[in-house]
Coordinates of C-alpha atoms (C1' of nucleotides) in Angstrom, one line a residue:
Chain O
M40 CA -33.0 32.5 -13.9
S41 CA -30.2 33.3 -16.0
A42 CA -28.4 35.0 -13.0
P43 CA -27.3 32.3 -10.5
G44 CA -24.9 35.1 -8.6
L45 CA -21.4 34.8 -7.8
R46 CA -21.8 32.5 -4.8
E47 CA -23.6 29.8 -6.6
R48 CA -21.2 29.7 -9.7
K49 CA -18.3 29.4 -7.2
K50 CA -20.1 26.5 -5.7
Q51 CA -20.7 25.0 -9.1
R52 CA -17.0 25.5 -10.0
T53 CA -15.8 23.9 -6.8
R54 CA -17.9 20.9 -7.3
D55 CA -17.0 20.4 -10.7
A56 CA -13.4 20.6 -9.9
L57 CA -13.8 18.2 -7.1
I58 CA -15.5 15.6 -9.4
K59 CA -12.8 16.2 -12.0
V60 CA -10.1 15.8 -9.9
A61 CA -11.4 13.1 -8.0
L62 CA -12.1 10.8 -11.0
E63 CA -8.8 11.6 -12.7
L64 CA -7.1 10.4 -9.5
F65 CA -9.4 7.5 -9.0
T66 CA -8.7 6.2 -12.6
T67 CA -5.1 7.0 -12.7
Q68 CA -3.9 5.7 -9.0
G69 CA -6.9 3.6 -8.0
Y70 CA -10.0 4.3 -5.7
E71 CA -8.7 2.9 -2.5
R72 CA -5.2 4.5 -3.2
T73 CA -6.7 7.6 -3.3
T74 CA -7.4 9.6 0.0
V75 CA -10.0 12.4 0.4
D76 CA -7.4 14.7 1.7
E77 CA -5.3 14.3 -1.6
I78 CA -8.5 15.2 -3.7
A79 CA -9.2 18.4 -1.4
E80 CA -5.7 19.5 -1.4
A81 CA -5.5 19.4 -5.1
V82 CA -8.6 21.6 -5.4
E83 CA -7.3 23.7 -2.4
V84 CA -10.3 23.2 -0.2
S85 CA -10.4 21.6 3.4
Q86 CA -11.3 18.1 3.9
R87 CA -14.4 19.4 5.7
T88 CA -15.2 21.2 2.5
F89 CA -15.2 18.0 0.4
F90 CA -17.6 16.4 2.8
R91 CA -19.9 19.2 2.5
Y92 CA -20.0 18.6 -1.2
F93 CA -20.5 15.0 -1.0
A94 CA -21.6 13.0 1.9
S95 CA -19.0 10.3 1.1
K96 CA -16.0 9.4 -0.9
E97 CA -18.1 7.0 -2.8
E98 CA -20.6 9.8 -3.6
V99 CA -18.0 11.5 -6.0
A100 CA -17.3 8.5 -7.8
F101 CA -21.1 8.2 -8.9
A102 CA -21.5 11.8 -9.8
L103 CA -21.5 11.0 -13.6
Q104 CA -23.3 7.8 -13.3
R105 CA -26.1 9.8 -11.6
I106 CA -26.3 11.9 -15.0
V107 CA -26.7 9.1 -16.9
E108 CA -29.4 7.4 -14.8
E109 CA -31.2 10.5 -14.7
E110 CA -31.0 10.4 -18.8
F111 CA -32.4 7.0 -18.8
V112 CA -35.3 7.8 -16.7
R113 CA -36.1 10.7 -18.8
A114 CA -35.8 8.6 -22.0
L115 CA -38.2 5.8 -20.5
A116 CA -40.6 8.5 -19.6
A117 CA -40.7 10.0 -23.0
R118 CA -41.4 6.6 -24.6
P119 CA -44.8 6.2 -26.6
P120 CA -47.3 4.4 -24.4
E121 CA -48.2 2.0 -27.2
E122 CA -44.9 0.5 -26.4
G123 CA -44.8 -2.5 -24.2
P124 CA -42.8 -2.2 -21.2
F125 CA -40.0 -4.2 -22.5
D126 CA -39.5 -2.3 -25.7
A127 CA -39.7 0.6 -23.7
M128 CA -37.1 0.0 -21.5
R129 CA -35.1 -1.4 -24.3
N130 CA -35.5 1.7 -26.4
A131 CA -35.0 4.0 -23.4
V132 CA -31.4 2.5 -22.8
L133 CA -30.5 2.4 -26.4
A134 CA -31.6 6.1 -26.7
S135 CA -29.9 7.3 -23.5
W136 CA -26.6 5.6 -24.6
D137 CA -27.0 7.9 -27.6
G138 CA -27.5 10.8 -25.6
V139 CA -24.9 10.3 -23.0
G140 CA -22.0 12.2 -24.7
D141 CA -23.9 15.4 -24.5
A142 CA -25.1 15.0 -20.9
I143 CA -21.7 14.1 -19.7
H144 CA -19.8 16.2 -22.0
E145 CA -20.2 19.5 -20.0
V146 CA -18.4 18.0 -17.2
V147 CA -15.7 16.0 -18.3
P148 CA -14.6 14.2 -21.5
V149 CA -16.7 11.0 -22.4
E150 CA -13.7 8.8 -22.2
L151 CA -13.0 9.8 -18.6
Y152 CA -16.7 8.6 -18.1
L153 CA -16.0 5.3 -19.4
R154 CA -12.9 4.6 -17.7
N155 CA -14.7 5.6 -14.3
F156 CA -17.3 2.8 -15.0
L157 CA -14.7 0.6 -15.6
M158 CA -13.1 1.6 -12.2
I159 CA -16.5 0.8 -10.6
E160 CA -16.9 -2.4 -11.8
S161 CA -13.6 -3.5 -10.8
T162 CA -13.4 -1.8 -7.1
P163 CA -15.3 -4.0 -4.7
A164 CA -16.3 -1.2 -2.5
L165 CA -17.7 0.8 -5.4
L166 CA -19.2 -2.3 -7.2
A167 CA -21.2 -2.9 -4.0
A168 CA -22.4 0.6 -4.0
H169 CA -23.3 0.6 -7.8
L170 CA -25.4 -2.4 -7.2
R171 CA -27.3 -0.8 -4.4
R172 CA -28.0 2.2 -6.5
S173 CA -29.0 0.1 -9.2
S174 CA -31.5 -1.6 -6.9
E175 CA -33.0 1.8 -6.0
M176 CA -33.1 2.5 -9.7
E177 CA -35.2 -0.5 -10.1
E178 CA -37.8 0.5 -7.9
T179 CA -38.0 4.0 -9.7
V180 CA -38.4 2.0 -12.9
A181 CA -40.8 -0.5 -11.6
R182 CA -43.1 2.4 -10.7
L183 CA -42.6 4.2 -13.9
V184 CA -43.4 1.0 -15.8
A185 CA -46.4 0.2 -13.6
R186 CA -47.9 3.7 -14.3
R187 CA -47.5 3.1 -18.0
E188 CA -49.6 -0.1 -17.7
G189 CA -52.1 1.3 -15.4
L190 CA -50.9 -1.2 -12.7
D191 CA -50.6 -0.6 -9.0
V192 CA -46.8 -1.8 -8.1
D193 CA -47.9 -2.8 -4.6
A194 CA -50.6 -5.1 -5.7
D195 CA -49.1 -6.6 -8.8
P196 CA -45.6 -8.0 -9.0
R197 CA -45.3 -8.3 -12.5
P198 CA -43.9 -4.7 -12.9
R199 CA -40.9 -5.3 -10.4
I200 CA -40.5 -8.9 -11.8
A201 CA -40.0 -7.7 -15.2
V202 CA -37.9 -4.8 -14.2
A203 CA -35.6 -7.2 -11.9
A204 CA -35.1 -9.2 -15.1
F205 CA -34.3 -6.4 -17.6
C206 CA -31.9 -5.1 -15.1
G207 CA -30.2 -8.2 -14.4
V208 CA -29.3 -8.4 -18.1
M209 CA -28.4 -5.0 -18.3
R210 CA -25.8 -5.4 -15.6
V211 CA -24.4 -8.7 -17.2
T212 CA -24.3 -6.3 -20.4
G213 CA -22.0 -3.6 -18.4
Q214 CA -19.9 -6.7 -16.8
M215 CA -19.1 -8.2 -20.4
W216 CA -18.4 -4.9 -22.1
G217 CA -15.9 -4.5 -19.3
K218 CA -14.2 -7.5 -19.8
G219 CA -14.1 -7.4 -23.4
T220 CA -11.7 -5.3 -25.7
D221 CA -13.8 -2.9 -27.4
R222 CA -14.4 -0.2 -24.6
T223 CA -16.4 2.2 -26.7
L224 CA -19.8 3.5 -26.7
E225 CA -21.0 1.8 -29.8
A226 CA -19.6 -1.6 -28.5
I227 CA -22.0 -1.5 -25.4
R228 CA -24.9 -0.2 -27.3
A229 CA -24.5 -3.4 -29.5
L230 CA -24.1 -5.9 -26.7
T231 CA -27.2 -4.4 -25.1
E232 CA -29.1 -5.3 -28.1
R233 CA -27.7 -8.5 -28.8
Y234 CA -28.3 -9.6 -24.8
L235 CA -31.7 -8.2 -24.7
D236 CA -32.6 -10.4 -27.6
H237 CA -31.6 -13.5 -25.8
L238 CA -33.5 -12.8 -22.8
G239 CA -36.7 -14.4 -24.3
P240 CA -35.2 -17.4 -25.4
A241 CA -33.0 -17.8 -22.5
L242 CA -36.2 -18.4 -20.3
S243 CA -37.2 -21.5 -22.4
L244 CA -35.6 -25.0 -21.9
H245 CA -34.3 -26.1 -25.0
W246 CA -31.0 -24.4 -25.3
R247 CA -28.9 -27.2 -26.8
E248 CA -30.8 -28.0 -30.1
P249 CA -31.6 -24.7 -32.0
G250 CA -29.5 -22.1 -29.8
T251 CA -29.4 -18.6 -31.0
R252 CA -25.5 -19.1 -31.2
D253 CA -23.3 -16.2 -29.3
Chain F
M99 CA -11.2 -36.8 12.0
S100 CA -13.3 -36.8 15.0
A101 CA -10.6 -35.1 17.3
P102 CA -10.6 -31.5 16.3
G103 CA -7.9 -30.9 19.3
L104 CA -8.6 -28.4 22.1
R105 CA -7.1 -25.6 20.0
E106 CA -9.5 -26.0 17.2
R107 CA -12.5 -26.4 19.6
K108 CA -11.6 -23.4 21.4
K109 CA -11.2 -21.2 17.9
Q110 CA -14.8 -22.5 16.9
R111 CA -16.2 -21.5 20.0
T112 CA -14.8 -18.3 20.0
R113 CA -16.2 -17.7 16.2
D114 CA -19.6 -19.1 17.2
A115 CA -19.8 -16.8 20.3
L116 CA -18.7 -13.7 18.3
I117 CA -21.4 -14.6 15.4
K118 CA -24.2 -15.2 18.1
V119 CA -23.4 -12.0 19.9
A120 CA -22.7 -9.6 16.7
L121 CA -26.1 -10.8 15.5
E122 CA -27.9 -10.4 18.7
L123 CA -26.4 -7.0 18.8
F124 CA -27.1 -5.9 15.4
T125 CA -30.6 -7.1 15.3
T126 CA -31.5 -5.3 18.7
Q127 CA -29.6 -2.3 18.6
G128 CA -28.8 -2.0 14.9
Y129 CA -25.9 -2.3 12.6
E130 CA -24.6 1.0 12.7
R131 CA -25.0 1.5 16.3
T132 CA -23.1 -1.7 17.1
T133 CA -19.4 -1.0 17.4
V134 CA -16.7 -3.8 16.9
D135 CA -15.3 -2.9 20.3
E136 CA -18.8 -3.5 21.9
I137 CA -18.7 -7.1 20.3
A138 CA -15.5 -8.1 21.3
E139 CA -16.0 -6.9 24.8
A140 CA -18.6 -9.0 25.2
V141 CA -17.2 -12.1 24.1
E142 CA -14.1 -11.0 25.9
V143 CA -11.4 -10.7 23.4
S144 CA -9.5 -8.1 22.0
Q145 CA -10.8 -5.9 19.1
R146 CA -7.8 -7.3 17.2
T147 CA -8.9 -10.7 17.6
F148 CA -12.2 -10.0 16.2
F149 CA -10.5 -8.9 13.0
R150 CA -8.6 -12.0 13.0
Y151 CA -11.7 -14.1 12.8
F152 CA -13.7 -11.7 10.3
A153 CA -12.0 -9.4 7.9
S154 CA -14.4 -6.8 8.4
K155 CA -17.6 -5.8 10.6
E156 CA -19.8 -6.8 7.5
E157 CA -18.4 -10.1 7.3
V158 CA -19.9 -11.6 10.7
A159 CA -23.1 -10.4 9.5
F160 CA -23.0 -12.6 6.6
A161 CA -21.9 -15.7 8.3
L162 CA -25.3 -17.1 8.1
Q163 CA -26.0 -16.1 4.6
R164 CA -22.9 -17.7 3.4
I165 CA -24.3 -21.1 4.8
V166 CA -27.4 -20.5 3.1
E167 CA -25.9 -19.8 -0.2
E168 CA -23.6 -23.0 0.1
E169 CA -26.9 -24.9 0.6
F170 CA -28.3 -23.5 -2.4
V171 CA -25.2 -24.3 -4.7
R172 CA -25.2 -27.9 -3.3
A173 CA -28.7 -28.3 -4.1
L174 CA -28.3 -26.8 -7.5
A175 CA -25.6 -29.2 -8.0
A176 CA -27.8 -32.1 -7.2
R177 CA -30.6 -31.5 -9.4
P178 CA -30.9 -33.9 -12.1
P179 CA -29.4 -33.3 -15.5
E180 CA -32.9 -33.7 -17.2
E181 CA -34.1 -30.7 -15.7
G182 CA -33.8 -27.6 -18.0
P183 CA -31.9 -24.8 -16.2
F184 CA -34.9 -22.8 -14.9
D185 CA -36.3 -25.7 -13.3
A186 CA -33.3 -26.7 -11.8
M187 CA -32.8 -23.3 -10.4
R188 CA -36.2 -23.3 -9.5
N189 CA -36.3 -26.4 -7.5
A190 CA -32.9 -25.8 -6.1
V191 CA -34.0 -22.7 -4.1
L192 CA -37.3 -24.3 -2.9
A193 CA -35.1 -27.3 -1.6
S194 CA -32.6 -25.1 0.0
W195 CA -35.3 -23.2 1.8
D196 CA -36.5 -26.3 3.2
G197 CA -33.1 -27.3 4.2
V198 CA -32.1 -23.9 5.6
G199 CA -33.6 -25.0 9.2
D200 CA -31.4 -27.7 9.7
A201 CA -28.1 -26.1 8.3
I202 CA -28.5 -23.0 10.7
H203 CA -29.8 -24.6 13.6
E204 CA -26.4 -25.7 14.8
V205 CA -25.1 -21.9 15.0
V206 CA -28.2 -19.9 16.3
P207 CA -32.0 -20.2 16.2
V208 CA -33.6 -19.9 12.6
E209 CA -35.8 -17.0 14.0
L210 CA -32.7 -15.0 14.3
Y211 CA -31.4 -16.0 10.9
L212 CA -34.6 -14.7 9.4
R213 CA -34.2 -11.1 11.6
N214 CA -30.9 -10.9 10.3
F215 CA -31.9 -11.1 6.8
L216 CA -34.6 -8.3 7.4
M217 CA -31.6 -6.2 9.0
I218 CA -29.4 -6.7 5.9
E219 CA -32.3 -5.7 3.5
S220 CA -33.0 -2.6 5.7
T221 CA -29.3 -1.3 6.1
P222 CA -27.9 0.4 3.4
A223 CA -24.2 -0.6 3.9
L224 CA -25.1 -4.3 4.4
L225 CA -27.7 -4.3 1.4
A226 CA -24.7 -2.9 -0.7
A227 CA -22.6 -5.8 0.6
H228 CA -25.4 -8.3 0.1
L229 CA -26.0 -7.3 -3.8
R230 CA -22.1 -7.6 -4.3
R231 CA -22.1 -10.9 -2.7
S232 CA -25.1 -12.0 -4.8
S233 CA -23.4 -11.0 -7.9
E234 CA -20.4 -13.2 -7.3
M235 CA -22.9 -15.9 -6.5
E236 CA -24.7 -15.4 -9.8
E237 CA -21.3 -15.7 -11.4
T238 CA -20.8 -19.3 -9.6
V239 CA -24.6 -20.3 -10.7
A240 CA -23.8 -19.2 -14.2
R241 CA -20.9 -21.5 -14.5
L242 CA -22.7 -24.5 -12.8
V243 CA -25.7 -23.9 -15.3
A244 CA -23.4 -23.6 -18.4
R245 CA -21.7 -26.9 -17.1
R246 CA -25.1 -28.6 -17.0
E247 CA -26.2 -27.4 -20.2
G248 CA -22.5 -28.4 -22.0
L249 CA -22.0 -24.7 -22.9
D250 CA -18.9 -22.3 -22.5
V251 CA -19.9 -19.5 -20.3
D252 CA -17.3 -17.1 -22.1
A253 CA -18.5 -18.0 -25.6
D254 CA -22.1 -18.3 -24.9
P255 CA -23.8 -15.2 -23.0
R256 CA -27.3 -17.1 -22.3
P257 CA -26.3 -18.7 -19.2
R258 CA -25.4 -15.5 -17.5
I259 CA -28.4 -14.0 -18.9
A260 CA -30.9 -16.7 -17.7
V261 CA -29.1 -16.6 -14.3
A262 CA -29.3 -12.7 -14.2
A263 CA -32.8 -12.5 -14.8
F264 CA -33.5 -15.3 -12.4
C265 CA -31.6 -13.8 -9.6
G266 CA -33.2 -10.6 -10.3
V267 CA -36.6 -12.2 -9.7
M268 CA -35.3 -13.9 -6.4
R269 CA -33.8 -10.6 -5.1
V270 CA -37.4 -8.9 -5.5
T271 CA -39.0 -11.9 -3.9
G272 CA -36.6 -11.5 -0.8
Q273 CA -37.3 -7.7 -0.9
M274 CA -41.2 -8.2 -1.1
W275 CA -40.9 -10.9 1.5
G276 CA -39.3 -8.4 4.0
K277 CA -42.3 -5.7 3.3
G278 CA -44.8 -8.2 3.8
T279 CA -46.4 -9.2 7.6
D280 CA -45.8 -12.9 7.2
R281 CA -42.3 -13.4 8.0
T282 CA -42.1 -17.0 8.0
L283 CA -40.2 -19.4 6.0
E284 CA -43.1 -20.8 4.6
A285 CA -44.3 -17.5 3.2
I286 CA -41.0 -16.7 1.5
R287 CA -41.4 -20.3 -0.1
A288 CA -44.8 -19.4 -1.5
L289 CA -43.5 -16.2 -2.6
T290 CA -40.9 -17.7 -4.4
E291 CA -42.8 -20.1 -6.4
R292 CA -45.6 -17.4 -7.2
Y293 CA -43.0 -14.6 -8.4
L294 CA -41.2 -17.2 -10.6
D295 CA -44.2 -18.0 -12.4
H296 CA -44.6 -14.7 -13.2
L297 CA -41.2 -14.2 -15.1
G298 CA -42.2 -15.8 -18.4
P299 CA -45.4 -13.9 -18.9
A300 CA -44.0 -10.7 -17.4
L301 CA -41.6 -10.8 -20.5
S302 CA -44.6 -10.8 -23.0
L303 CA -46.0 -7.3 -24.0
H304 CA -49.8 -7.9 -23.5
W305 CA -50.1 -7.2 -19.7
R306 CA -53.4 -5.5 -19.5
E307 CA -55.9 -8.0 -21.0
P308 CA -55.2 -11.7 -19.8
G309 CA -53.1 -10.7 -16.8
T310 CA -52.3 -13.3 -14.3
R311 CA -53.7 -11.6 -11.4
D312 CA -51.8 -10.9 -8.3
Chain B
dT215 C1' 7.6 -34.4 32.7
dT216 C1' 9.7 -31.1 30.5
dG217 C1' 11.4 -28.0 26.7
dT218 C1' 10.7 -26.6 22.4
dC219 C1' 8.0 -24.8 18.5
dA220 C1' 4.4 -22.9 16.4
dA221 C1' -0.2 -20.9 16.7
dT222 C1' -3.2 -17.5 19.1
dT223 C1' -3.9 -13.5 21.1
dG224 C1' -3.5 -8.9 23.4
dT225 C1' -1.5 -4.2 23.3
dC226 C1' 0.1 -0.2 21.1
dA227 C1' 0.4 3.1 17.4
dG228 C1' -1.4 4.5 13.2
dT229 C1' -4.0 5.6 8.8
dG230 C1' -8.3 7.0 6.7
dA231 C1' -13.2 8.1 6.5
dC232 C1' -16.3 10.9 8.4
dT233 C1' -18.9 14.3 12.0
dG234 C1' -19.7 18.2 15.3
dT235 C1' -18.6 22.4 16.8
dC236 C1' -17.3 26.9 16.4
dA237 C1' -15.0 31.1 14.9
dC238 C1' -14.1 33.5 10.8
dT239 C1' -14.7 35.3 5.9
dA240 C1' -17.2 36.5 2.1
dG241 C1' -21.2 37.5 -0.9
dC242 C1' -25.9 39.5 -0.8
dC243 C1' -29.4 42.6 0.4
dT244 C1' -31.4 47.1 2.1
Chain V
dA97 C1' -21.8 51.1 4.4
dG98 C1' -23.5 47.7 7.3
dG99 C1' -25.8 43.6 9.1
dC100 C1' -27.2 39.1 7.8
dT101 C1' -26.2 34.6 6.6
dA102 C1' -24.2 31.2 3.6
dG103 C1' -19.7 28.7 3.1
dT104 C1' -15.5 27.7 4.7
dG105 C1' -11.3 26.2 7.6
dA106 C1' -9.4 24.4 11.7
dC107 C1' -9.5 21.2 15.3
dA108 C1' -10.8 17.5 18.1
dG109 C1' -13.5 13.2 18.4
dT110 C1' -15.4 8.5 16.9
dC111 C1' -14.8 4.2 14.4
dA112 C1' -13.4 0.7 11.4
dC113 C1' -9.3 -1.3 10.1
dT114 C1' -4.0 -2.6 9.9
dG115 C1' 1.0 -3.8 11.1
dA116 C1' 4.3 -4.8 14.4
dC117 C1' 5.8 -7.0 18.4
dA118 C1' 5.5 -9.1 22.8
dA119 C1' 3.3 -12.5 25.6
dT120 C1' 0.6 -16.6 26.2
dT121 C1' -0.7 -21.3 25.4
dG122 C1' -1.9 -25.5 23.0
dA123 C1' 0.8 -29.3 20.5
dC124 C1' 4.5 -32.6 20.2
dA125 C1' 8.7 -35.0 20.8
dA126 C1' 12.7 -36.1 23.8

DNA sequence: TTGTCAATTGTCAGTGACTGTCACTAGCCT
DNA sequence: AGGCTAGTGACAGTCACTGACAATTGACAA
């Protein structure tokens, strides 16, 4: 268990190096302007080896994102069963924002993760991939929520519907965070809470009179 | 106005032929297994010419989708201002499903459009592109909704939030329609209504007891 | 009608992501 | 020590896409 062997350790080091170098290059020069050859050369492996570690150039850009997503799923699964689905998802997101630092920190500084996230949102090809990954995530989450509530996802559409609405708001949150000026973890945490609070009221018809302002 | 000239007509014919041939090949052999060279050859133009009509192989796969999206935006803009944002979006979707036949029919049979939609949903690369397109669409719709309600999208997050939730549900609808057996326009229309009815209740916490079944 | 202009197209060469193959090297295990 | 095998590099090939330039062909005026 504690002795991974030289071979394993070497692989892990290569993998981490590829991620680190790739993200560094992506965030400084831009994703499109960075070639796989360039990354491979910087780590001193062949291009072919890069593609043995990552199925595509895209995949390496999502290496950190994957960690965060897993963190969220773990957090959701850990929520007490008394919580309704919405509170559970909401609290899981907030909890995973808190835990993100530790989870990422072992590979790269958190700041690089945030820059990486901004890059994903602003690069069309990566945004597309991100959204597809998110939709796979939605499926996972819907199943989790259904299980919590003792429902069958394939017979009852409500879990998927609720999750879709929830994730839609989360996506807007990420977007708005990227557009803003306060690019800190605290900022995105605060936005998450604020936007989710708007979801219920936003469904009602009468926006003009009362209006939860801002 | 009525005389587009030989040059224009020729271009239009080439464009239509490329779309038709491409969709036919995509839906029979699959998107990935169809090369651009193959499409170009079938229409008897050079590969270079294909790329003068479509910026990418993906783009031609979304040619019909674009028409439908425009139809929806038109329908939404045409909704009476008394309708609340949700009713307006809901009715616009339903109306555009009704109008889709006419809009598409001029290029290809509707059945090909439906097959094409299924192909998009089941091809990872196209699904990703589809979701990105959808997110651009969300932005457009959010602005439209905000205008209807006399709000500023950049100051008030509610339009975007509402639209995100709505579009999330619409995406689930499309997905579930694809998984089902009744692949008709009527079926997707019915699903649209049913799923949207679930959105409000799905946000509340108590799913187990009352439960709008199915 | 004819000649000129400009739009459209084909050809060619090149880049970059990705894949299959095969020989080779280096940890691992007995 | 020596065989086994995972991991790697080198090489060739496919496919999407782009820039440059030359050839073609409608459009339109003289």
